[in-house]
Short mmCIF file of C-alpha atoms and ligand atoms in Angstrom, two decimals:
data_model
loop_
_atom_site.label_atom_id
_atom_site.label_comp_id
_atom_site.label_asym_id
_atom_site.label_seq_id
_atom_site.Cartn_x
_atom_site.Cartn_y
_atom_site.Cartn_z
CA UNK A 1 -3.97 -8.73 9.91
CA UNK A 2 -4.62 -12.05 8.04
CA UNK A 3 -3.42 -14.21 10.89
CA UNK A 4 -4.94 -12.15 13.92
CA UNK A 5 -8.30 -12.17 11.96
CA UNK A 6 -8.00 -15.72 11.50
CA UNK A 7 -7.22 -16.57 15.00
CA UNK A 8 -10.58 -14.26 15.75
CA UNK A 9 -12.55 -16.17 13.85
CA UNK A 10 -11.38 -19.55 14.78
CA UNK A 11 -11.99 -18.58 18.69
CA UNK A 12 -15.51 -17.28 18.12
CA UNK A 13 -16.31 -20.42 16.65
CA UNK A 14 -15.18 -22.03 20.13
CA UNK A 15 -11.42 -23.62 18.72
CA UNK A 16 -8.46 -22.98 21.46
CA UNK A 17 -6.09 -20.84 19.67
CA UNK A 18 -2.24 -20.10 19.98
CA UNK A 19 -1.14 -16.76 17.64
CA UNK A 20 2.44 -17.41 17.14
CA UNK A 21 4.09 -14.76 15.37
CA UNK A 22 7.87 -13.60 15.44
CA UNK A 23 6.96 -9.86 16.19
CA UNK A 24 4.51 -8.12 17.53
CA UNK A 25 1.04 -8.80 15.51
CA UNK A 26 0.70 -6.09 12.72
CA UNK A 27 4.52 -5.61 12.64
CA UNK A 28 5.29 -6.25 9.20
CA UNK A 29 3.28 -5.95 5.80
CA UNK A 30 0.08 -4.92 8.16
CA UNK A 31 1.65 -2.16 9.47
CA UNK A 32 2.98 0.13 6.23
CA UNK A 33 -0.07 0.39 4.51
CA UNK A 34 -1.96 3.01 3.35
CA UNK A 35 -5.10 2.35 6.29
CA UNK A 36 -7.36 2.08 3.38
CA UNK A 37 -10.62 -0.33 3.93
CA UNK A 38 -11.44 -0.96 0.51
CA UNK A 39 -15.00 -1.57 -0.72
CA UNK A 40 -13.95 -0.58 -4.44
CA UNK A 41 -10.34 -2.03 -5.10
CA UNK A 42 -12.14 -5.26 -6.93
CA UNK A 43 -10.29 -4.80 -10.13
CA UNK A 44 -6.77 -6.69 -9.85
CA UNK A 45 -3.36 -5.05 -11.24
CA UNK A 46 -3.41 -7.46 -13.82
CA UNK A 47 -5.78 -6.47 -15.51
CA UNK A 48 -6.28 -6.20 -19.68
CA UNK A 49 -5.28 -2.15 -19.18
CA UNK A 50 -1.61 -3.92 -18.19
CA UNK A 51 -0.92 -4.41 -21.65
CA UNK A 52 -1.32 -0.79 -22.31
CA UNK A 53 0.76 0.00 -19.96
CA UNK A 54 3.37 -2.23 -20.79
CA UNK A 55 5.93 -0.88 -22.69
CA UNK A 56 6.43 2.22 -20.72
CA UNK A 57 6.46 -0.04 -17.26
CA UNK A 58 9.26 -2.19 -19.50
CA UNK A 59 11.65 1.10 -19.41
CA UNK A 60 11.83 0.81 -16.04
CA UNK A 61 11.74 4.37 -14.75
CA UNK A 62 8.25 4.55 -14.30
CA UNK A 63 6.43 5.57 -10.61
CA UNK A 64 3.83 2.74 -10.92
CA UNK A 65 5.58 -0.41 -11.18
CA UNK A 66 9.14 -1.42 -11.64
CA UNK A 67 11.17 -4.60 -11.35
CA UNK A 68 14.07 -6.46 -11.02
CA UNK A 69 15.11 -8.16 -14.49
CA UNK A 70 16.98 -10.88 -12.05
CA UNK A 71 14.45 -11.34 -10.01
CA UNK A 72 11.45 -11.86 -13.08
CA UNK A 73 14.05 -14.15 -15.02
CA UNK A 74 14.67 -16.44 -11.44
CA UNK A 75 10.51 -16.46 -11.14
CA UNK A 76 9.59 -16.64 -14.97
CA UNK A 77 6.96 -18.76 -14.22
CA UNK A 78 5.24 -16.31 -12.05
CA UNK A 79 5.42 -13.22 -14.28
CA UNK A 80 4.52 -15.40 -17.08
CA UNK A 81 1.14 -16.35 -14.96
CA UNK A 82 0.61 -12.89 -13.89
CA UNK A 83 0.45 -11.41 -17.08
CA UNK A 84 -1.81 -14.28 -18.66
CA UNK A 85 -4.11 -13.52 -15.89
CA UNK A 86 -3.82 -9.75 -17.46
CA UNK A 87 -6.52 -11.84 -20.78
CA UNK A 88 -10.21 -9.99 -20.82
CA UNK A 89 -11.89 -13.46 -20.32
CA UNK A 90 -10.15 -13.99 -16.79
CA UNK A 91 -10.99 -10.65 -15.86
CA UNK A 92 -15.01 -10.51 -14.87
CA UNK A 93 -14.78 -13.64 -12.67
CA UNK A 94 -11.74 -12.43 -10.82
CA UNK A 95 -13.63 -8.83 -10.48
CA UNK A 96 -16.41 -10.78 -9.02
CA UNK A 97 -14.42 -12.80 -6.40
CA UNK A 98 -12.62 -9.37 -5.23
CA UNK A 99 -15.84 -8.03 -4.89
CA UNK A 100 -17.01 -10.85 -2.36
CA UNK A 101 -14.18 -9.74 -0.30
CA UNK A 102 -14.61 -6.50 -0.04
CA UNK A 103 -18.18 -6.03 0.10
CA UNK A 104 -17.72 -7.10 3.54
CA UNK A 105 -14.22 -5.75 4.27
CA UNK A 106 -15.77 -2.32 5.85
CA UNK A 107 -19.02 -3.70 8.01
CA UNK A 108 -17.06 -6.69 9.49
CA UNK A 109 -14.20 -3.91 10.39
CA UNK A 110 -16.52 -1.81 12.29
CA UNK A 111 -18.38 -4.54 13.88
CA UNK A 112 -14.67 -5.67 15.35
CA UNK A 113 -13.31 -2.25 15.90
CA UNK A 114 -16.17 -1.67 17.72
CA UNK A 115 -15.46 -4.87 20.06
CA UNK A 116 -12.23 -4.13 20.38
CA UNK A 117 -12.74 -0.54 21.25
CA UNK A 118 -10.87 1.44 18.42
CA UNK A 119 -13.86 2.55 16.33
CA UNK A 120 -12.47 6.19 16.52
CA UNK A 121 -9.76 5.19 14.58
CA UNK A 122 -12.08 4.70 11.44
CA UNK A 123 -12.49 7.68 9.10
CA UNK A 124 -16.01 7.04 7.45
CA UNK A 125 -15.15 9.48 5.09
CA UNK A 126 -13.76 7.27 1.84
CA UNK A 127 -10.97 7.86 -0.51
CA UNK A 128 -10.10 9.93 -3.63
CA UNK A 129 -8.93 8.68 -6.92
CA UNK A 130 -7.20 12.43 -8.60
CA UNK A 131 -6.68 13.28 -11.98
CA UNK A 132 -4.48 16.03 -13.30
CA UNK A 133 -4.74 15.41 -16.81
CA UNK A 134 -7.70 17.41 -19.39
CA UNK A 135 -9.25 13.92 -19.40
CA UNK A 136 -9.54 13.92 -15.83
CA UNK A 137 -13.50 14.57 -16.01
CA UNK A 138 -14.29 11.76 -18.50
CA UNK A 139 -12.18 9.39 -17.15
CA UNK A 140 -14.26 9.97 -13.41
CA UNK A 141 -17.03 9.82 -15.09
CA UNK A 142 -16.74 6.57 -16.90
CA UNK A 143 -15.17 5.16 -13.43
CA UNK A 144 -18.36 6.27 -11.38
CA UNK A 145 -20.24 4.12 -13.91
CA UNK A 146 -18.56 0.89 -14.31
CA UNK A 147 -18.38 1.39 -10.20
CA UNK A 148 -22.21 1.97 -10.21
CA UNK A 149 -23.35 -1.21 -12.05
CA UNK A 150 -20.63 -3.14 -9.88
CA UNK A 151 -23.23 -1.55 -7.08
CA UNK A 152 -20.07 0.16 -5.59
CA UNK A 153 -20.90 4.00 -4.42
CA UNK A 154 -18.67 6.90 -6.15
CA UNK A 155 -18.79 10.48 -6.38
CA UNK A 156 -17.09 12.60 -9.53
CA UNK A 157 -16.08 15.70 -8.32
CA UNK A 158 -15.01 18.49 -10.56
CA UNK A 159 -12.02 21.36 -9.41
CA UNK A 160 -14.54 23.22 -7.54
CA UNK A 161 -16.05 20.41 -5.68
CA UNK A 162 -12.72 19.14 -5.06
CA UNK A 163 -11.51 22.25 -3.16
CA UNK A 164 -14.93 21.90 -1.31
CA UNK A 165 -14.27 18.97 -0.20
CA UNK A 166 -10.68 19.03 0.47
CA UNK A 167 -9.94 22.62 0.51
CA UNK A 168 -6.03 22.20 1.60
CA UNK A 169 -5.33 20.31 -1.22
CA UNK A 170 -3.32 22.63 -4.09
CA UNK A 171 -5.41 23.03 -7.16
CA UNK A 172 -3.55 20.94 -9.72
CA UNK A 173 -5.96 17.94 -10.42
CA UNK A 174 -8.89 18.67 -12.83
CA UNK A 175 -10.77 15.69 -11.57
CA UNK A 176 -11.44 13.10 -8.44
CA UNK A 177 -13.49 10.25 -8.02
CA UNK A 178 -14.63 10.15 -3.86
CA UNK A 179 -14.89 6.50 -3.13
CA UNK A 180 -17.98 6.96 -0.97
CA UNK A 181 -18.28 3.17 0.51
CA UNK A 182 -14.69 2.83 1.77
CA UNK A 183 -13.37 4.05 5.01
CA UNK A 184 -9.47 4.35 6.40
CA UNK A 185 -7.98 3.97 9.57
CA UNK A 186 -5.19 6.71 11.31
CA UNK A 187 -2.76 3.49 12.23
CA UNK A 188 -3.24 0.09 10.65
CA UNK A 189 -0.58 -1.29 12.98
CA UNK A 190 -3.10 0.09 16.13
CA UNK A 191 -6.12 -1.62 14.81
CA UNK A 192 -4.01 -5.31 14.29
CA UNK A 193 -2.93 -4.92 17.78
CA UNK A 194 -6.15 -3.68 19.41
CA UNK A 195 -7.54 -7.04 16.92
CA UNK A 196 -5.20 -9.24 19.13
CA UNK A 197 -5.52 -7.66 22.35
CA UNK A 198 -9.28 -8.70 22.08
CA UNK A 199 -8.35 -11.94 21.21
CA UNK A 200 -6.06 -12.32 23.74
CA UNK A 201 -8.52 -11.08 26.61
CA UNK A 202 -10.89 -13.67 25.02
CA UNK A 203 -8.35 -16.56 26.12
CA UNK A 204 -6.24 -16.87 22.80
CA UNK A 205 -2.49 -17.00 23.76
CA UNK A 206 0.40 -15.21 21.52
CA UNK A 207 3.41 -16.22 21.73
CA UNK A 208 6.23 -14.60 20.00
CA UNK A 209 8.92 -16.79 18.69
CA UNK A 210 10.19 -17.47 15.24
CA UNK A 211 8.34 -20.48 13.40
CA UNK A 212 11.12 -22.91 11.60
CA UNK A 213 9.09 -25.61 10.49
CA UNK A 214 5.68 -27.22 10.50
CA UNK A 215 5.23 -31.04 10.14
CA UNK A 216 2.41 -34.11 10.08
CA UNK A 217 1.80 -35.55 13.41
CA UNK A 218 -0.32 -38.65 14.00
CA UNK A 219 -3.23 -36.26 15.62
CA UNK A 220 -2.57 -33.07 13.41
CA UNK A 221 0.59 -30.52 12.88
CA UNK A 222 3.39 -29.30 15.19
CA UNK A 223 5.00 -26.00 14.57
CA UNK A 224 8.55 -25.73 15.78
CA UNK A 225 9.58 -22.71 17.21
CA UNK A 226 12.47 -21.40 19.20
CA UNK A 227 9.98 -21.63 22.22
CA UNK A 228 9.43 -25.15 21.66
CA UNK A 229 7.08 -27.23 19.93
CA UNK A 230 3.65 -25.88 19.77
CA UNK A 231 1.48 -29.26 18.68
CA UNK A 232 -2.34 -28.65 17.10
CA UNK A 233 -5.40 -30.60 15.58
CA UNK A 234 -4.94 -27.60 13.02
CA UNK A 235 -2.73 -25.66 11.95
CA UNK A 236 -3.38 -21.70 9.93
CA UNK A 237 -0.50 -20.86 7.81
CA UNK A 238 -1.00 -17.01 8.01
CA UNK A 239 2.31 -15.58 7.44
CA UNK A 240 1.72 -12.82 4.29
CA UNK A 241 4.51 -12.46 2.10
CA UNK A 242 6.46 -15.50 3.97
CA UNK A 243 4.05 -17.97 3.44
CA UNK A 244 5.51 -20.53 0.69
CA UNK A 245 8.64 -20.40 2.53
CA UNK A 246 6.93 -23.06 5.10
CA UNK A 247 5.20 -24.71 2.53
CA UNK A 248 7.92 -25.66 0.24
CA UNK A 249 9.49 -28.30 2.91
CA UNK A 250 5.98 -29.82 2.79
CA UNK A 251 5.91 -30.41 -1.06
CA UNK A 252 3.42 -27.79 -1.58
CA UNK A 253 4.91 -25.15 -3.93
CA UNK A 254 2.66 -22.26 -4.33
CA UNK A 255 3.67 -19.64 -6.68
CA UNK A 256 3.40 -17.24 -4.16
CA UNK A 257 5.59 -13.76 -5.00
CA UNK A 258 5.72 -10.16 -3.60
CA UNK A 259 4.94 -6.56 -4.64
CA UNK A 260 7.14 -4.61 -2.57
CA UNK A 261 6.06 -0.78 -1.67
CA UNK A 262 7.72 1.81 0.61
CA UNK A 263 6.56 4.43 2.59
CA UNK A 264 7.85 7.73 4.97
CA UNK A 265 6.03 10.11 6.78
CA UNK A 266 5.93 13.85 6.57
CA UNK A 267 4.57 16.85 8.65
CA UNK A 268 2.44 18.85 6.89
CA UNK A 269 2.89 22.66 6.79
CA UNK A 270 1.01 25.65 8.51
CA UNK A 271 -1.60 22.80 10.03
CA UNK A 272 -2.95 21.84 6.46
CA UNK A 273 -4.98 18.90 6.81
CA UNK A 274 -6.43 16.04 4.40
CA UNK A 275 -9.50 14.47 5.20
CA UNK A 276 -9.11 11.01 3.82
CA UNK A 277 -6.36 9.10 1.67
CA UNK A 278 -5.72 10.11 -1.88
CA UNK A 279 -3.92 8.26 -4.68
CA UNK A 280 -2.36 10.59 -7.33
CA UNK A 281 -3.19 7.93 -10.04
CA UNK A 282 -0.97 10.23 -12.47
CA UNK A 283 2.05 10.31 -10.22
CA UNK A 284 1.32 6.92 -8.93
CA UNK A 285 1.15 7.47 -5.08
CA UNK A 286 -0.80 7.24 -2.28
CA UNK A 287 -1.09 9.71 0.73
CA UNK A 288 -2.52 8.56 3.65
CA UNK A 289 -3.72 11.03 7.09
CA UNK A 290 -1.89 8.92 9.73
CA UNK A 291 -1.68 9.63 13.69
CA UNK A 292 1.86 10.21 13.10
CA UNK A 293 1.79 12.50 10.03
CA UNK A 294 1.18 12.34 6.18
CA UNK A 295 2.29 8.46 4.83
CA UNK A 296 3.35 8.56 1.31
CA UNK A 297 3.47 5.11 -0.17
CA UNK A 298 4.86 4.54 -3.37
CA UNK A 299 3.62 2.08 -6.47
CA UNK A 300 4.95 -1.79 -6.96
CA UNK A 301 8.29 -2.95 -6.99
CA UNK A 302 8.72 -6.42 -8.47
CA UNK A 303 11.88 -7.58 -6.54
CA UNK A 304 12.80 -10.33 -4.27
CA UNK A 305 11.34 -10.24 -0.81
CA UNK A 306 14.66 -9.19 1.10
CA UNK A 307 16.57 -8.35 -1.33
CA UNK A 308 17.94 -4.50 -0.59
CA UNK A 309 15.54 -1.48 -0.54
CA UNK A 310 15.45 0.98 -3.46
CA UNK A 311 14.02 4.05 -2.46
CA UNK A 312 13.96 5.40 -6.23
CA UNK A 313 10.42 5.25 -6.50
CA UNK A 314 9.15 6.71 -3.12
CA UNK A 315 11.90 9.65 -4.19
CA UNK A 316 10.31 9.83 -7.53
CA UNK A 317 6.83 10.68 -6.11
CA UNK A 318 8.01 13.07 -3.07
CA UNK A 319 8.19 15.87 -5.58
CA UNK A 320 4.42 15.12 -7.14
CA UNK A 321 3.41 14.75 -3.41
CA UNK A 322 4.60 18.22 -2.48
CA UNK A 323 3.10 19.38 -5.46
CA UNK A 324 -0.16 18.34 -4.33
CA UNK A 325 0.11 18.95 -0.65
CA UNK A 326 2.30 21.01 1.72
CA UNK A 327 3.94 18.34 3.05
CA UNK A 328 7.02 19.46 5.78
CA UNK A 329 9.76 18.16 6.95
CA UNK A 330 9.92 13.96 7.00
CA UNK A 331 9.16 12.44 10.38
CA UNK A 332 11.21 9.50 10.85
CA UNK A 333 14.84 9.28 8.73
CA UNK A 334 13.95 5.81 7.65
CA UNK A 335 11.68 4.67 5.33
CA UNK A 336 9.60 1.69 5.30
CA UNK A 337 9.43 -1.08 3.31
CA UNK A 338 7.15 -3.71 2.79
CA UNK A 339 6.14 -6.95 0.69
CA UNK A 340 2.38 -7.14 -0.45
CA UNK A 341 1.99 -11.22 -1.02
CA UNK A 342 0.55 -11.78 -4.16
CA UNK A 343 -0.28 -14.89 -6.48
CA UNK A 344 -1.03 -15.21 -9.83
CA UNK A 345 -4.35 -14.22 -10.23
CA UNK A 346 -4.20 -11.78 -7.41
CA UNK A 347 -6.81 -13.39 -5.05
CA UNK A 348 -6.09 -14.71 -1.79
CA UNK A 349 -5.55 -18.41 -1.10
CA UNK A 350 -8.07 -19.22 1.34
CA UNK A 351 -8.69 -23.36 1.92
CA UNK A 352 -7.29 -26.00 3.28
CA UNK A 353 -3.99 -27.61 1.68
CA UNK A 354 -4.68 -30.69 -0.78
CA UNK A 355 -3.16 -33.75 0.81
CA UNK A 356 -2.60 -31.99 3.92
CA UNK A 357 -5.76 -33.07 6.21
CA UNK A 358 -5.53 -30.21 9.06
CA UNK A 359 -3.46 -27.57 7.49
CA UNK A 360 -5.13 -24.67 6.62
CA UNK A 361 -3.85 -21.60 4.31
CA UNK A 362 -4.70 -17.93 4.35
CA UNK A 363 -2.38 -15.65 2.64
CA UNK A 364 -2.01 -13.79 -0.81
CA UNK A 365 -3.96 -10.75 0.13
CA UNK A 366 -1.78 -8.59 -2.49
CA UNK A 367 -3.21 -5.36 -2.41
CA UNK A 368 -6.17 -5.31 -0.03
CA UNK A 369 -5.08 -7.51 2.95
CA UNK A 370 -5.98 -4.98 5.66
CA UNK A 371 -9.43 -4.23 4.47
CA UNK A 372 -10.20 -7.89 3.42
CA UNK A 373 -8.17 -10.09 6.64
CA UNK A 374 -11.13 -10.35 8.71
CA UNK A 375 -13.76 -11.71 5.83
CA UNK A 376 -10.59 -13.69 4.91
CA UNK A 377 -10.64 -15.55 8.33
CA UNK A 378 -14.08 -15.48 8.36
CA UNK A 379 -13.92 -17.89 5.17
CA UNK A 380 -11.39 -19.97 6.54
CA UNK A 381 -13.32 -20.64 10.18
CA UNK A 382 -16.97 -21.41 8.49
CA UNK A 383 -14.29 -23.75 6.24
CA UNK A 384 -12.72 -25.31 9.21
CA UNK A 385 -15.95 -26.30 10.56
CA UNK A 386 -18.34 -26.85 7.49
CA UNK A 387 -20.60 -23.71 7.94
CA UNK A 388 -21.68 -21.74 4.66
CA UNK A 389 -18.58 -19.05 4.33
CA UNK A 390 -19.89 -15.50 3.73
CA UNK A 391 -18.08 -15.50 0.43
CA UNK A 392 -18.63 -18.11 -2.40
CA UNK A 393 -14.45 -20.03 -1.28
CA UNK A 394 -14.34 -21.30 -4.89
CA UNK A 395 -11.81 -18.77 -6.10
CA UNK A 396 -9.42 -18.59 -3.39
CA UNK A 397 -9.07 -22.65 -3.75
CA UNK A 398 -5.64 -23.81 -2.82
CA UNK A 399 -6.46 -26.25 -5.68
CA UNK A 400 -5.83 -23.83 -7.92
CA UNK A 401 -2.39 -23.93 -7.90
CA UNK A 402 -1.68 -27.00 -5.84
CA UNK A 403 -2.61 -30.51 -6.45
C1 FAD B 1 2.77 0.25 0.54
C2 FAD B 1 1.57 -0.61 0.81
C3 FAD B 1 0.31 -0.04 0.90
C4 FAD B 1 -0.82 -0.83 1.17
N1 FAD B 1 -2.03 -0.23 1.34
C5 FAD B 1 -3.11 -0.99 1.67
C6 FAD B 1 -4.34 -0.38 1.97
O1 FAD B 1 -4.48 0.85 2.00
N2 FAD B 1 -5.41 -1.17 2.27
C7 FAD B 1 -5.29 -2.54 2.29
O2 FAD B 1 -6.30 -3.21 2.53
N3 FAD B 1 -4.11 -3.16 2.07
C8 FAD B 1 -3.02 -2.41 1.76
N4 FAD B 1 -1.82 -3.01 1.53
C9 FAD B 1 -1.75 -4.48 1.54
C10 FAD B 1 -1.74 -5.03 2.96
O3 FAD B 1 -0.84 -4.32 3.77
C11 FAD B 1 -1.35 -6.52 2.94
O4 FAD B 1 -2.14 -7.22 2.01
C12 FAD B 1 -1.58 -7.15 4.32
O5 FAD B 1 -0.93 -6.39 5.31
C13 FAD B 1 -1.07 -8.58 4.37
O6 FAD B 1 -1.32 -9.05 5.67
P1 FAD B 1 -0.78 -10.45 6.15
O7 FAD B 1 -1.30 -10.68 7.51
O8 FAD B 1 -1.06 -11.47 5.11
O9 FAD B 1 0.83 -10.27 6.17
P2 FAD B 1 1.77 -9.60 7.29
O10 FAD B 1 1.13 -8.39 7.86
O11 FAD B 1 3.11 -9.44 6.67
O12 FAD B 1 1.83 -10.70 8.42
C14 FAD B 1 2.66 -11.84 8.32
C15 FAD B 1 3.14 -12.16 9.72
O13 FAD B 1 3.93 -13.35 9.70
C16 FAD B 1 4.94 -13.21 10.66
N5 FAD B 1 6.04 -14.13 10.36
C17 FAD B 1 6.73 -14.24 9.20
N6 FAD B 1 7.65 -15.21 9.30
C18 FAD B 1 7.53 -15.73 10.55
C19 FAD B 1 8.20 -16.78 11.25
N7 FAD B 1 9.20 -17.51 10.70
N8 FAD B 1 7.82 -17.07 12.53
C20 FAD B 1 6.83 -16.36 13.12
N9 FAD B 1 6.15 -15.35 12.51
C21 FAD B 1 6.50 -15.05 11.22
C22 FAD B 1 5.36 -11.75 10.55
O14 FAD B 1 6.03 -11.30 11.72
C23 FAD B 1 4.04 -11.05 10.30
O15 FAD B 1 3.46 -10.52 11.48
C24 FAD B 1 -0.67 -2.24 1.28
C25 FAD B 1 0.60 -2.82 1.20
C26 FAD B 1 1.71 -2.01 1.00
C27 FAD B 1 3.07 -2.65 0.95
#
């Protein structure tokens, strides 16, 4: 998504642009997400509540997050900025720079789904945050306030309200929050492609081939590739959770690490239907209406990249799911897996690389990269060519975390 977008963006703005990408776009990390566009996700994962939540993520059995010890103690350095970022006083300013993302994450997706013809893949109709505890009620309500002076839109909806609006949902959750500004699409993978085939019919070129390098030229960057040597004035390193792999060889080392997440699909029974995506905050899933059945996704696993899937946290939540909805038989045997690239401080890197005239970075999208790729190339572009961006770039500085 991140890549295609920026490509977009870069082409508008008149630049000749070659997509190179291994697969087909919206293969990997863009295609096993939840669909969600996003208007409200603005507070990161590390966030003061982490501390809370701590010691029973520490035990390592829980839903919502769990880790590789291996894998932390290889990347202490990461975990150990992570969870500093967790501090109240870094919180408001990194709140505010999600929130310049995402406030235009849903009207610059419609404007290009529109273009692209695949606005009737867009579900205007939000996404609910459930409850099944007592304090299901209290805790909606205090969420549809802190939402409402953050100017984001949110409905608390008690049992009976609930039912109303999602009346093939089972009755177990005393309380939801309806996330009224957000939207979600019925393929994410469908909306990267239609993305590129617009792109493409606008002149861009894709070529799929497998990047191995990138290096300086005397008039700008070369990528090498197993079809050849693709040579650029610039050069967009867009490549999600694979990004610091190709930066490394440069000297740039950019603590760049993954939250991995799975999903599967499911039929649901007697023609039950959901009318948007719900996370089971509780049970610590998401369930997502997709063309191809019900998506469960599970929570964050903190593990290397490729190392071997897990599946004991999207088996963990199947039961809650079914609890929740009459979800069928599974669709496809397999099951998904997929590397959200995060840094740090959980906010996109978005700039152009310090001592690198030319080479541009876009990546670390953790959580929200479908909903916030296009406003991400949208930064980058005005960048590239000196226009005002229409998000302050300051936060998503490469200088941040590369001098
Ligand atoms: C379970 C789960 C649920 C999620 N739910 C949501 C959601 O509801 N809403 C939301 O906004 N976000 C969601 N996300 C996050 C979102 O999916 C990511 O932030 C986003 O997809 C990242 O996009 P990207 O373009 O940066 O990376 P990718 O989509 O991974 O793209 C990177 C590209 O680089 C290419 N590549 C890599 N190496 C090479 C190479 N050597 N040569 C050539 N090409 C290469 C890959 O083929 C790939 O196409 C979710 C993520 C997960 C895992």
């Amino acid at each position: 998504m991140v890549g295609v977008s920026c490509a977009l963006a870069l082409q508008k703005r008149g630049f000749t642009v070659t997509l190179i990408d291994r697969r087909e776009p919206g293969s990997e990390t863009s295609y096993g997400n939840a669909g969600v566009i996003s208007r409200s996700s603005i507070v990161p994962l590390n966030n003061p509540s982490l501390w809370q939540s701590l010691p029973a993520y520490l035990r390592n059995d829980h839903a919502a997050i769990r880790y590789r010890l291996g894998h932390l103690l290889r990347n202490p350095g990461w975990i150990l900025r992570f969870l500093a970022e967790a501090r109240p006083s870094r919180l408001a300013p990194r709140i505010a720079a999600l929130d310049s993302l995402t406030s235009h994450a849903l009207p610059m997706h419609k404007q290009w789904m529109a273009e692209a013809g695949v606005s009737q893949r867009l579900r205007e109709t939000g996404w609910l945050k459930l409850w099944r505890s007592e304090a299901g009620p209290e805790k909606a309500k205090a969420e549809q306030l802190w939402f409402e002076d953050h100017s984001v839109r949110s409905e608390p909806l008690d049992r009976q309200a609930l039912s109303g609006l999602e009346p093939d949902l089972n009755p177990i959750f005393t309380a939801g929050l309806w996330h009224k500004d957000s939207a979600s699409v019925d393929w994410p993978q469908a909306v990267v492609a239609a993305y590129a085939a617009m792109f493409a019919a606008r002149g861009g070129r894709i070529v799929q081939a497998v990047v191995a390098g990138l290096s300086a030229t005397p008039s700008g960057w070369k990528a090498d590739t197993e079809a050849g040597p693709f040579n650029a004035a610039i050069a967009v390193i867009a490549f999600g959770p694979w990004s610091a792999d190709f930066l490394k060889p440069l000297g740039l080392d950019v603590p760049l690490n993954v939250e991995r997440g799975y999903h599967r699909h499911y039929r649901a029974e007697d023609g039950r239907k959901l009318g948007r995506p719900l996370h089971d905050v509780e049970a610590s899933y998401m369930l997502a209406p997709m063309e191809r059945g019900y998506r469960l996704t599970s929570g964050v696993e903190l593990a290397h990249r490729d190392a071997p899937s897990n599946h004991a946290q999207i088996d963990q939540v199947l039961p809650s799911a079914r609890e929740a909805f009459a979800l069928g038989e599974q669709v496809e045997t397999t099951t998904w897996r997929g590397a959200r690239p995060t840094l740090p401080d959980s906010l996109p890197m978005i700039g152009e690389a310090p001592r690198k005239p030319g080479l541009w970075l876009a990546f670390g999208n953790q959580h929200i990269g479908f909903s916030t790729g296009p406003v991400t190339g949208e930064i980058l572009a005005a960048l590239v060519t000196g226009e005002t961006p229409p998000a302050d770039p300051a936060p998503f500085s490469p200088r941040r975390y590369l001098k």
